[in-house]
JSON list of C-alpha atoms in Angstrom, two decimals:
[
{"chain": "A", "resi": 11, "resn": "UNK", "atom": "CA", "xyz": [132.99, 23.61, -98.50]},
{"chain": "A", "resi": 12, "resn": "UNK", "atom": "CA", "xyz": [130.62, 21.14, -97.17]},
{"chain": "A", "resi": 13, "resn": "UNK", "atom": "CA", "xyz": [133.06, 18.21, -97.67]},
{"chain": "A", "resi": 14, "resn": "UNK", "atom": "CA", "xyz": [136.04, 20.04, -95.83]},
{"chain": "A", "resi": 15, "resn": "UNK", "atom": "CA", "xyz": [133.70, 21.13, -93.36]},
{"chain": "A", "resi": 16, "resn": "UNK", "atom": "CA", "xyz": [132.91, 17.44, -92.70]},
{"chain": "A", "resi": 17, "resn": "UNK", "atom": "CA", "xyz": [136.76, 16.57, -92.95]},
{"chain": "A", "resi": 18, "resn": "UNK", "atom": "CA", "xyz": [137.45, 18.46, -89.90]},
{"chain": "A", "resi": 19, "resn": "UNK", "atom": "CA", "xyz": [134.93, 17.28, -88.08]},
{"chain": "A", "resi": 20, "resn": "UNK", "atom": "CA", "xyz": [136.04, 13.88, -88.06]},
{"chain": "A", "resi": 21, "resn": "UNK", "atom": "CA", "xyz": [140.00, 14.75, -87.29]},
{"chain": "A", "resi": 22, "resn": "UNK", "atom": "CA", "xyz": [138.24, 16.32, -84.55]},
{"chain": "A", "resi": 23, "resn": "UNK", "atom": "CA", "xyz": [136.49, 13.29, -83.17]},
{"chain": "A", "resi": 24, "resn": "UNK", "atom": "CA", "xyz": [139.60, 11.19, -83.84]},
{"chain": "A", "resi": 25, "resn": "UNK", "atom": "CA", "xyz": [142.04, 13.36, -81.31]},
{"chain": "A", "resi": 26, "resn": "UNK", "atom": "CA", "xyz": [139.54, 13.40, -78.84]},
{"chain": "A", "resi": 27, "resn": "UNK", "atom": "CA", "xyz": [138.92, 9.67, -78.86]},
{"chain": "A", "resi": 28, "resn": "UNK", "atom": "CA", "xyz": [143.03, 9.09, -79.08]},
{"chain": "A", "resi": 29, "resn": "UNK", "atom": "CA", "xyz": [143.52, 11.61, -76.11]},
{"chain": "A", "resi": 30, "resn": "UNK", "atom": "CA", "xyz": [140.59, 9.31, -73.79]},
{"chain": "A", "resi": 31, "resn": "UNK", "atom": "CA", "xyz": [141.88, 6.10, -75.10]},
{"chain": "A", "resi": 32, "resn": "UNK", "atom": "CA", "xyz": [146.19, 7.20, -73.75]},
{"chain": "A", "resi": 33, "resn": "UNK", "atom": "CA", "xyz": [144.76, 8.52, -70.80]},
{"chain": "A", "resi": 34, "resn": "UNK", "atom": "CA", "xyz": [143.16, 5.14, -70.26]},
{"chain": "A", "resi": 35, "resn": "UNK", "atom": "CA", "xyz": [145.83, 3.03, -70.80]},
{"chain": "A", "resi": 36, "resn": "UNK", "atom": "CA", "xyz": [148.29, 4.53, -68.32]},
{"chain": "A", "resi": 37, "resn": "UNK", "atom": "CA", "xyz": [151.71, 5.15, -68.77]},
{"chain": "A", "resi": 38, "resn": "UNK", "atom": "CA", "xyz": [152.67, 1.78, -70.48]},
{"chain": "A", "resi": 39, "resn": "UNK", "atom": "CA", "xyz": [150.52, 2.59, -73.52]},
{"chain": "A", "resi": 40, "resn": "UNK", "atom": "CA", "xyz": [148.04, -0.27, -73.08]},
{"chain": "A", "resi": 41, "resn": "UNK", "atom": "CA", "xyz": [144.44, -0.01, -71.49]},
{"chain": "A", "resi": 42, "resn": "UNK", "atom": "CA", "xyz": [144.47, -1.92, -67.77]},
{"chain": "A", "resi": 43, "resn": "UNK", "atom": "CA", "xyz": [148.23, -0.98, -67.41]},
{"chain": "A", "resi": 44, "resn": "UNK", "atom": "CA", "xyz": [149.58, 1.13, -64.37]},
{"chain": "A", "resi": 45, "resn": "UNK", "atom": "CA", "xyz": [147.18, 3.55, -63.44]},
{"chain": "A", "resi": 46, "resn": "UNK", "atom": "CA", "xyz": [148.41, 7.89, -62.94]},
{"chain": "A", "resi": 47, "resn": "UNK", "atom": "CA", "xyz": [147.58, 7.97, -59.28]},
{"chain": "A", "resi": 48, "resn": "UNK", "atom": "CA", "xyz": [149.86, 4.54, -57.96]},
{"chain": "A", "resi": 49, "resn": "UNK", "atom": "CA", "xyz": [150.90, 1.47, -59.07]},
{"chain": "A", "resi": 50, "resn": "UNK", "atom": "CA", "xyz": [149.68, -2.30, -59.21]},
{"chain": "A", "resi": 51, "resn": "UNK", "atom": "CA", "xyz": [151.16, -5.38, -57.89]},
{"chain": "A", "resi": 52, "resn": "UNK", "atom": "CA", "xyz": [152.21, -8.14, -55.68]},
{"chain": "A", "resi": 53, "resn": "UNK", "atom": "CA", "xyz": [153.69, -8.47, -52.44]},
{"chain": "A", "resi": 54, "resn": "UNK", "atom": "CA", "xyz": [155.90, -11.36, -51.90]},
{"chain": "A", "resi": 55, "resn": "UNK", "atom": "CA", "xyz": [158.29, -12.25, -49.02]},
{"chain": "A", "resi": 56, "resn": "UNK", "atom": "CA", "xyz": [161.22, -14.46, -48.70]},
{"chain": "A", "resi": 57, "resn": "UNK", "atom": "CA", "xyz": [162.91, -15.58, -45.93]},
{"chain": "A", "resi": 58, "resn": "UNK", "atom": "CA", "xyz": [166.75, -16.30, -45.69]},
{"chain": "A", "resi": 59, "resn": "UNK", "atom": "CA", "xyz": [165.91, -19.15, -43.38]},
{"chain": "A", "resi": 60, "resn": "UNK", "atom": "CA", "xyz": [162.91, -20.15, -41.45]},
{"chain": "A", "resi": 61, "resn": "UNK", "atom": "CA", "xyz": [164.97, -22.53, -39.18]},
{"chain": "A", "resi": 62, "resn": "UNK", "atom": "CA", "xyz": [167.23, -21.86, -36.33]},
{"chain": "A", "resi": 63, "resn": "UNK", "atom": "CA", "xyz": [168.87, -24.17, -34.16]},
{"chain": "A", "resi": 64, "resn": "UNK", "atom": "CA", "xyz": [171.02, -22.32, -31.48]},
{"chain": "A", "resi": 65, "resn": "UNK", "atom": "CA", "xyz": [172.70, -25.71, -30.83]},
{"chain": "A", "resi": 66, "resn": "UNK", "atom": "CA", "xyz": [173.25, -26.34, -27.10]},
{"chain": "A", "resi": 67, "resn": "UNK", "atom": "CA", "xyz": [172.83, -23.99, -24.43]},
{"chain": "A", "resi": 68, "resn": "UNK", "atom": "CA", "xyz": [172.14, -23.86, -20.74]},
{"chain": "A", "resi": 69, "resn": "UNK", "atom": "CA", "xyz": [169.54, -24.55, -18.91]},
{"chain": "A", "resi": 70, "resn": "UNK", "atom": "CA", "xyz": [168.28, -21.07, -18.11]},
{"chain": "A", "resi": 71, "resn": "UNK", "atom": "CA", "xyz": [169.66, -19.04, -20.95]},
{"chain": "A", "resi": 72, "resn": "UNK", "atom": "CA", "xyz": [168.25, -16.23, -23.47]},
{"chain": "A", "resi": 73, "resn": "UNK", "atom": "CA", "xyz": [168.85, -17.23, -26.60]},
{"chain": "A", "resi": 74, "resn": "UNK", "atom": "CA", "xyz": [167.88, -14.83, -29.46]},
{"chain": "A", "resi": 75, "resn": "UNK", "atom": "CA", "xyz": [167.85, -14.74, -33.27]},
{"chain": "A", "resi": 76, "resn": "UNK", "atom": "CA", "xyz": [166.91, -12.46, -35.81]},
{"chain": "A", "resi": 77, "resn": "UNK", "atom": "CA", "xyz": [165.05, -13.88, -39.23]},
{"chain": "A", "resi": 78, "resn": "UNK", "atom": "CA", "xyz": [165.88, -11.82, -42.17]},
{"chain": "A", "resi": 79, "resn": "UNK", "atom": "CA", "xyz": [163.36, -11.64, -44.70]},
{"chain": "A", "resi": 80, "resn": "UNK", "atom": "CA", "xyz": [163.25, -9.46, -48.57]},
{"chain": "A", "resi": 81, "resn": "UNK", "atom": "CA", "xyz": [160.50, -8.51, -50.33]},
{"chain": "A", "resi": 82, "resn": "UNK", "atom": "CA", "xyz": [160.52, -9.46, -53.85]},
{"chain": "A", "resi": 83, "resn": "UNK", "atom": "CA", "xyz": [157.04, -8.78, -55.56]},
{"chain": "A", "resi": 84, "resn": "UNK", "atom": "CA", "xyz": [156.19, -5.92, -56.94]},
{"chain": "A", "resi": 85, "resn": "UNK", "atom": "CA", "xyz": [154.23, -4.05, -53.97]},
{"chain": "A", "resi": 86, "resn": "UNK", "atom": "CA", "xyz": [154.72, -2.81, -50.80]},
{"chain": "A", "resi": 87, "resn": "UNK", "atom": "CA", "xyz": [154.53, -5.90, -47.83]},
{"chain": "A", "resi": 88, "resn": "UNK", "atom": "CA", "xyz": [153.11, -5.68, -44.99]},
{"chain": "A", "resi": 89, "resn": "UNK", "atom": "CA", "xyz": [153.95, -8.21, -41.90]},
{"chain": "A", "resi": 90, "resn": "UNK", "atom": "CA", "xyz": [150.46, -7.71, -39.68]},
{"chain": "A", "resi": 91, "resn": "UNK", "atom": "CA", "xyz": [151.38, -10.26, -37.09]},
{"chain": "A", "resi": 92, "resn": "UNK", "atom": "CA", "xyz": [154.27, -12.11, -35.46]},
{"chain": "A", "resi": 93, "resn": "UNK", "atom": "CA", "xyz": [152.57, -15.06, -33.04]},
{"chain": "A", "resi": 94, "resn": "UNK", "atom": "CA", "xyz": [154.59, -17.33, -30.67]},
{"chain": "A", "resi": 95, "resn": "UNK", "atom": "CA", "xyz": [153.29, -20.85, -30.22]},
{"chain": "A", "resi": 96, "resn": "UNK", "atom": "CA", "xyz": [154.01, -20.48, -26.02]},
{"chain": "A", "resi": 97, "resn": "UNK", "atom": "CA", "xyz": [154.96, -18.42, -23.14]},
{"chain": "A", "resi": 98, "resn": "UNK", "atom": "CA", "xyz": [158.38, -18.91, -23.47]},
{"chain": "A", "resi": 99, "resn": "UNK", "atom": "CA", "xyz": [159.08, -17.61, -27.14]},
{"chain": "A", "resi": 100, "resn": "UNK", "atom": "CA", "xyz": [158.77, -13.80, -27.65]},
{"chain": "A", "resi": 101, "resn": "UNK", "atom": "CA", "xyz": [158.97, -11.28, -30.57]},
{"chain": "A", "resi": 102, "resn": "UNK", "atom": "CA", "xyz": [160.20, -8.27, -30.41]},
{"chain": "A", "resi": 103, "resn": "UNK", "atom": "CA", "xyz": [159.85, -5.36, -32.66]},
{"chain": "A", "resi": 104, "resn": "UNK", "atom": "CA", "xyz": [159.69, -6.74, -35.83]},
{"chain": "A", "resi": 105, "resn": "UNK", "atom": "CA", "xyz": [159.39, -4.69, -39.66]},
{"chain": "A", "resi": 106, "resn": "UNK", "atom": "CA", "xyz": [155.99, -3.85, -39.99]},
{"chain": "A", "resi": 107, "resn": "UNK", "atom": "CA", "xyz": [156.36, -2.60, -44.15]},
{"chain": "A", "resi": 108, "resn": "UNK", "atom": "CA", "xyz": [158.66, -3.02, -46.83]},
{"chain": "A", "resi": 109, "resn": "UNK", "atom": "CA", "xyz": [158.78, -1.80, -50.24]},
{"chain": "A", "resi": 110, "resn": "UNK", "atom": "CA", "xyz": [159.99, -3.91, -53.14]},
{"chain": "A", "resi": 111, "resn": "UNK", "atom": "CA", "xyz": [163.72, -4.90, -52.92]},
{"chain": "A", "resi": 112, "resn": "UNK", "atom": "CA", "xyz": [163.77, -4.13, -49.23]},
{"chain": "A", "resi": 113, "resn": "UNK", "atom": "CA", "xyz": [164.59, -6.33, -46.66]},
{"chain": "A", "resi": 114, "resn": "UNK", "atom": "CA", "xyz": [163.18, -6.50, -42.96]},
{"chain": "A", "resi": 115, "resn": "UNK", "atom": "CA", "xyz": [164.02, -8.31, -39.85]},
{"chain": "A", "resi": 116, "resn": "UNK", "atom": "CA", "xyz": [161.90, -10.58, -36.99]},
{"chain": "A", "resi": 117, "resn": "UNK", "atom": "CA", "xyz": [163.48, -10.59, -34.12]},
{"chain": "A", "resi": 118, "resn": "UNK", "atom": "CA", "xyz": [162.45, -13.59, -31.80]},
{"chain": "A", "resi": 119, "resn": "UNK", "atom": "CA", "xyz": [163.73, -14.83, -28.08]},
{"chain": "A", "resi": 120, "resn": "UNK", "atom": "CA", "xyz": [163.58, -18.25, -26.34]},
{"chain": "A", "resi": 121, "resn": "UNK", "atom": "CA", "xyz": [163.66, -18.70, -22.68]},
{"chain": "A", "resi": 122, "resn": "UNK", "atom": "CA", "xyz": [165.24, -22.37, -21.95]},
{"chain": "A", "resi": 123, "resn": "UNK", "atom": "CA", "xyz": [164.72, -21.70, -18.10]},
{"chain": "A", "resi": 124, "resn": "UNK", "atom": "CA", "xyz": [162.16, -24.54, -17.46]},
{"chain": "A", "resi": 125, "resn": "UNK", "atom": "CA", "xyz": [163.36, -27.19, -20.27]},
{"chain": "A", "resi": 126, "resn": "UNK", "atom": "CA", "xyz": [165.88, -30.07, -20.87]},
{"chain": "A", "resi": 127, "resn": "UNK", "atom": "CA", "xyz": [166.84, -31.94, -23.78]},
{"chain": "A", "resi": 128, "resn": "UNK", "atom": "CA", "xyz": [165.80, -31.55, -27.48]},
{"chain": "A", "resi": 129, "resn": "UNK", "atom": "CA", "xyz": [163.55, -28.74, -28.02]},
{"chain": "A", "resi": 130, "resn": "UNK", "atom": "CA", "xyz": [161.66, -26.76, -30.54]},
{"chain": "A", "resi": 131, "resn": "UNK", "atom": "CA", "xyz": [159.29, -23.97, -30.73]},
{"chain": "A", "resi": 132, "resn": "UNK", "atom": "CA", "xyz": [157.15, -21.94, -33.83]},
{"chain": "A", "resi": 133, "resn": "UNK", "atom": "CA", "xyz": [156.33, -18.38, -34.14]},
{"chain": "A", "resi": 134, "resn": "UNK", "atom": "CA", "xyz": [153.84, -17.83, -36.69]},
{"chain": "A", "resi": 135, "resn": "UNK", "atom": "CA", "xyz": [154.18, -15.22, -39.13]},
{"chain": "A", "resi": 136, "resn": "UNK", "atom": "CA", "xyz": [151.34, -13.33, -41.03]},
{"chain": "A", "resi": 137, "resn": "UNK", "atom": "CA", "xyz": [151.58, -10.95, -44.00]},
{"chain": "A", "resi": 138, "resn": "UNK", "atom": "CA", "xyz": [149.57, -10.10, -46.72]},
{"chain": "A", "resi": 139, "resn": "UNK", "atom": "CA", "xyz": [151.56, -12.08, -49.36]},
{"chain": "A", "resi": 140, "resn": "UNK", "atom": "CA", "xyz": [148.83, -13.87, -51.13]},
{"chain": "A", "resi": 141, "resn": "UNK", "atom": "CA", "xyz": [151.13, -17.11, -52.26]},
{"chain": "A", "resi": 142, "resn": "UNK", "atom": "CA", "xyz": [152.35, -17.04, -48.55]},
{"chain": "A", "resi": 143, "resn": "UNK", "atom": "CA", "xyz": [149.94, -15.41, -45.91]},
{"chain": "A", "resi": 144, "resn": "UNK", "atom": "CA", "xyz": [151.13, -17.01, -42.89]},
{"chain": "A", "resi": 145, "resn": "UNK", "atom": "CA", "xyz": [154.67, -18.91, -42.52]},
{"chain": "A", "resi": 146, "resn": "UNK", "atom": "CA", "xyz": [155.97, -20.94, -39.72]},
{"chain": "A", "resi": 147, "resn": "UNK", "atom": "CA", "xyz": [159.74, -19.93, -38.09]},
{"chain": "A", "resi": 148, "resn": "UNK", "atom": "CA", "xyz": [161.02, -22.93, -35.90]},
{"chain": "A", "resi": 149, "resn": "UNK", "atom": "CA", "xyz": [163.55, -22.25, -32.95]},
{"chain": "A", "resi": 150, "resn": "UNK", "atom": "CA", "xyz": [165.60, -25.75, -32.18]},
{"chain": "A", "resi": 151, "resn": "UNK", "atom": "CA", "xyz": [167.85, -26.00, -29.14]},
{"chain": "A", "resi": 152, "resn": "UNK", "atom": "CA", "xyz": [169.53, -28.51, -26.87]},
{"chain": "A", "resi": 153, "resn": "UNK", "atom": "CA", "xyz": [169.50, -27.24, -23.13]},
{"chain": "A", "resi": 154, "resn": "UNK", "atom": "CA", "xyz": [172.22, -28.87, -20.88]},
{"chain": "A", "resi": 155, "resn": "UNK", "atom": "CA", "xyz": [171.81, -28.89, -17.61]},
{"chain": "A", "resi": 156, "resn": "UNK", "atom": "CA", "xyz": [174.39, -29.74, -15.03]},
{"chain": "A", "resi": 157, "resn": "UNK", "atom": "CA", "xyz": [172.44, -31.66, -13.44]},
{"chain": "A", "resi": 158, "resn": "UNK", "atom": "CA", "xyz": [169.61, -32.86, -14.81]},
{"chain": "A", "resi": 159, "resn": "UNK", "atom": "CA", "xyz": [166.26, -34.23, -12.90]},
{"chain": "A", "resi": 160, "resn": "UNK", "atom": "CA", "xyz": [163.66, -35.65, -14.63]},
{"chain": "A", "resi": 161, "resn": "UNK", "atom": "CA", "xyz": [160.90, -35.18, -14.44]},
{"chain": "A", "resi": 162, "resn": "UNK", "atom": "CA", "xyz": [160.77, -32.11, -12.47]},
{"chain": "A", "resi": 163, "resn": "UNK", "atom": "CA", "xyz": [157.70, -32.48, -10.98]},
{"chain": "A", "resi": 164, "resn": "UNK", "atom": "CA", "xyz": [156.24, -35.52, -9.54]},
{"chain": "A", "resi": 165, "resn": "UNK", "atom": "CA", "xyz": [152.82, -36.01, -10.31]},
{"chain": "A", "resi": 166, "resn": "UNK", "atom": "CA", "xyz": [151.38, -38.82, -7.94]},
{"chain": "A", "resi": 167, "resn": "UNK", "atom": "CA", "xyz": [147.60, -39.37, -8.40]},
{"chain": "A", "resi": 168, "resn": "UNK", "atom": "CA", "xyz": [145.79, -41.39, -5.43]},
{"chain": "A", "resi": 169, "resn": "UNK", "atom": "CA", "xyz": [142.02, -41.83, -5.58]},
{"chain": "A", "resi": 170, "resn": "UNK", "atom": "CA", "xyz": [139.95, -44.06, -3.01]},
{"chain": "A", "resi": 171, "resn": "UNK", "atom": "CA", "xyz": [139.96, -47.13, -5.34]},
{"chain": "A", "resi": 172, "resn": "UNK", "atom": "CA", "xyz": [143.76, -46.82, -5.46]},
{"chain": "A", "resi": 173, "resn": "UNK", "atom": "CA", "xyz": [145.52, -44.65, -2.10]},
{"chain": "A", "resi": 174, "resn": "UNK", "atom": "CA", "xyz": [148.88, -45.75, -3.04]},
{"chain": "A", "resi": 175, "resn": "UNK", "atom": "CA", "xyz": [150.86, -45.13, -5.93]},
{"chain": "A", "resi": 176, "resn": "UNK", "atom": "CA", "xyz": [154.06, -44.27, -6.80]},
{"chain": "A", "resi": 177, "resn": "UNK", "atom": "CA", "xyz": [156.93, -42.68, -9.37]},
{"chain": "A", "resi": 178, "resn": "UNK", "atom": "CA", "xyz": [160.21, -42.24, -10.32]},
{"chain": "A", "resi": 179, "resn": "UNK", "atom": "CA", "xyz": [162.63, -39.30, -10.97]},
{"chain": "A", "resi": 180, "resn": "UNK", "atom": "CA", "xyz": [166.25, -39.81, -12.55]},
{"chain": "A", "resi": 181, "resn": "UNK", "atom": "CA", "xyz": [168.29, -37.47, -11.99]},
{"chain": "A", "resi": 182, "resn": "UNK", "atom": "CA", "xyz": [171.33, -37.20, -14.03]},
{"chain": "A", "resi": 183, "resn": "UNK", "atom": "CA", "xyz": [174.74, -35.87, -13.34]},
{"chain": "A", "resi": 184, "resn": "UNK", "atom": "CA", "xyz": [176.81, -33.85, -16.51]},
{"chain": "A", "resi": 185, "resn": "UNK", "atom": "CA", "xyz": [179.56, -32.61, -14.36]},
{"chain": "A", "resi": 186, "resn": "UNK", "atom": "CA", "xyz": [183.42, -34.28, -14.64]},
{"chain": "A", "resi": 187, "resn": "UNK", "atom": "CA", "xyz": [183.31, -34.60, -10.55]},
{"chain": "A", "resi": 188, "resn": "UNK", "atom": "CA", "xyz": [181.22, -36.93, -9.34]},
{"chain": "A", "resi": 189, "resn": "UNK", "atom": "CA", "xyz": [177.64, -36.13, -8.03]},
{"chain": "A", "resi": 190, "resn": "UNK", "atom": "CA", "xyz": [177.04, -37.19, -4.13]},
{"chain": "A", "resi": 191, "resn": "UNK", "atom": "CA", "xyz": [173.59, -37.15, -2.65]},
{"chain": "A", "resi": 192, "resn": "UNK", "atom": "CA", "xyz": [172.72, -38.16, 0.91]},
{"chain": "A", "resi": 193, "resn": "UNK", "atom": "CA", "xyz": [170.46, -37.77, 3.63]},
{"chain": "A", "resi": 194, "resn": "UNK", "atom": "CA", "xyz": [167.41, -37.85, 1.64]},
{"chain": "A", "resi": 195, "resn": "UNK", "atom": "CA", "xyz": [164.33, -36.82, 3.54]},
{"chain": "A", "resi": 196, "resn": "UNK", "atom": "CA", "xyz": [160.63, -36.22, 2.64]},
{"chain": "A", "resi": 197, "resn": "UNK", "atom": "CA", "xyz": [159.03, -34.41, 5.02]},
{"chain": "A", "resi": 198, "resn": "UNK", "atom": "CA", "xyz": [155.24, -34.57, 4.13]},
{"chain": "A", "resi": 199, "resn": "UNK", "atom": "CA", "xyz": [153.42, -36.87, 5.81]},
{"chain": "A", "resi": 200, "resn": "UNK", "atom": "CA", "xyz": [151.40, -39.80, 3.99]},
{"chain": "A", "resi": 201, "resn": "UNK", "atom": "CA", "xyz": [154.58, -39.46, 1.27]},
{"chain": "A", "resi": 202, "resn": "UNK", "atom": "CA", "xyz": [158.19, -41.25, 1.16]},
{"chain": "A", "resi": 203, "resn": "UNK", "atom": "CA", "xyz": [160.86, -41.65, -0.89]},
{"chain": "A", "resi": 204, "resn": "UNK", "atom": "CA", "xyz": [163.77, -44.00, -1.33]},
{"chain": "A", "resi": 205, "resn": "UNK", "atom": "CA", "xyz": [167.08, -43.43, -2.86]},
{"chain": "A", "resi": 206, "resn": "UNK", "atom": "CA", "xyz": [168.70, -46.06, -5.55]},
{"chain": "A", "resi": 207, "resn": "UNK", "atom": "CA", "xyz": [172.42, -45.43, -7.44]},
{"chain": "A", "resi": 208, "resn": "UNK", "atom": "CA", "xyz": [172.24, -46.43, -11.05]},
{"chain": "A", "resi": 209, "resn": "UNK", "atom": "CA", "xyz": [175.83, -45.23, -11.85]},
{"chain": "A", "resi": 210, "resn": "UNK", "atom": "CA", "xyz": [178.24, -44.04, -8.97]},
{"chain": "A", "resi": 211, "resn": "UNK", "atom": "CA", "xyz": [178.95, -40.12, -8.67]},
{"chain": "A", "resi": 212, "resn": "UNK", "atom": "CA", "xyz": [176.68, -39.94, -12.83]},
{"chain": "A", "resi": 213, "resn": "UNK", "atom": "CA", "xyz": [173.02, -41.16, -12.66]},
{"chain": "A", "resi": 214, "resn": "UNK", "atom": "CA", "xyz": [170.54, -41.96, -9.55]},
{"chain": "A", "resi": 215, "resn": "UNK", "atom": "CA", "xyz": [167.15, -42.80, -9.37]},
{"chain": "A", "resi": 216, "resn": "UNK", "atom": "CA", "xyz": [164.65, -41.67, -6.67]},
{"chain": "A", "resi": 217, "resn": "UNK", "atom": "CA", "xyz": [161.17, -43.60, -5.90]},
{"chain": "A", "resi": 218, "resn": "UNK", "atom": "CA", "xyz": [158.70, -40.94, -4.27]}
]
């Protein structure tokens, strides 16, 4: 009696320790797998492109664009903060969490209104991908301008060692008619400015 006694004891002990040890291991069977109350994991986001060039536009012009990213880890992402690198880039409601397999979009906006030529601007990105926390979308564009004057502001600096200086602005015509200009006048005093033709009716130059 005392040896069966003893027997049950121990098949007693065993199915408690097997009942702690599977309640340990999760689901999967193995101790440090997914635990009962949510589940482990990565975030990881992926862009379809980080680069957008809207080609050429005018001078003036919204352009917008909407970056398209999936998450492809293994837990939820989160997107915490959209920043543009200046004034003239802005981002609009973007998607703030997305679950595995999901995809979300960043909607960003360029105002062209005080530039000419080649130009490109960032909007930085941060999530809380750990391979990726922060990730840089460019915005390319060529602005065409009718007419063209640069630069736009003349900067003339005079000091008491120097009280004359000058510069230059070109100012170019895009237009299939030809560009006239005429009576040029500068009506602040101590200032002047003098008219030269590069190119008839296309490109002039004016010394202020």
């Amino acid at each position: 009696k005392t040896c069966c006694l003893r027997f049950v004891m121990a098949i007693g002990v065993l199915t408690s320790f097997s009942a702690w040890a599977a309640d340990q291991a999760g689901p999967t069977g193995a101790a440090g797998g997914t635990a009962k109350n949510g589940t482990t994991g990565t975030p990881k986001i992926a862009f379809e492109k980080v680069i957008h060039d809207f080609g050429k536009i005018s001078g003036g012009e919204i352009a917008k664009v909407e970056f398209i990213f999936t998450n492809i880890g293994t837990a939820v992402l989160e997107v915490t903060d959209v920043k543009p690198g200046c004034g003239c880039t802005h981002a609009g409601e973007w998607t703030k969490k997305i679950e595995p397999g999901k995809t979300g979009v960043i909607p960003l906006q360029f105002n062209s209104a005080n530039f000419v030529g080649s130009v490109a601007k960032n909007a930085t990105v941060t999530c809380n991908d750990p391979s990726a926390p922060t990730t840089i979308l460019t915005l390319k564009a060529t602005i065409w301008r009718a007419i063209e004057v640069n630069p736009q502001w003349a900067i003339i600096n005079v000091t008491t060692e120097n009280p004359s200086n000058a510069t230059t602005v070109h100012i170019m015509n895009n237009l299939d008619q030809p560009l006239t200009l005429s009576n040029l006048e500068c009506k602040t005093p101590g200032f002047a400015a003098e008219l030269t033709t590069v190119k008839e009716g296309k490109e002039y130059n004016v010394l202020v």
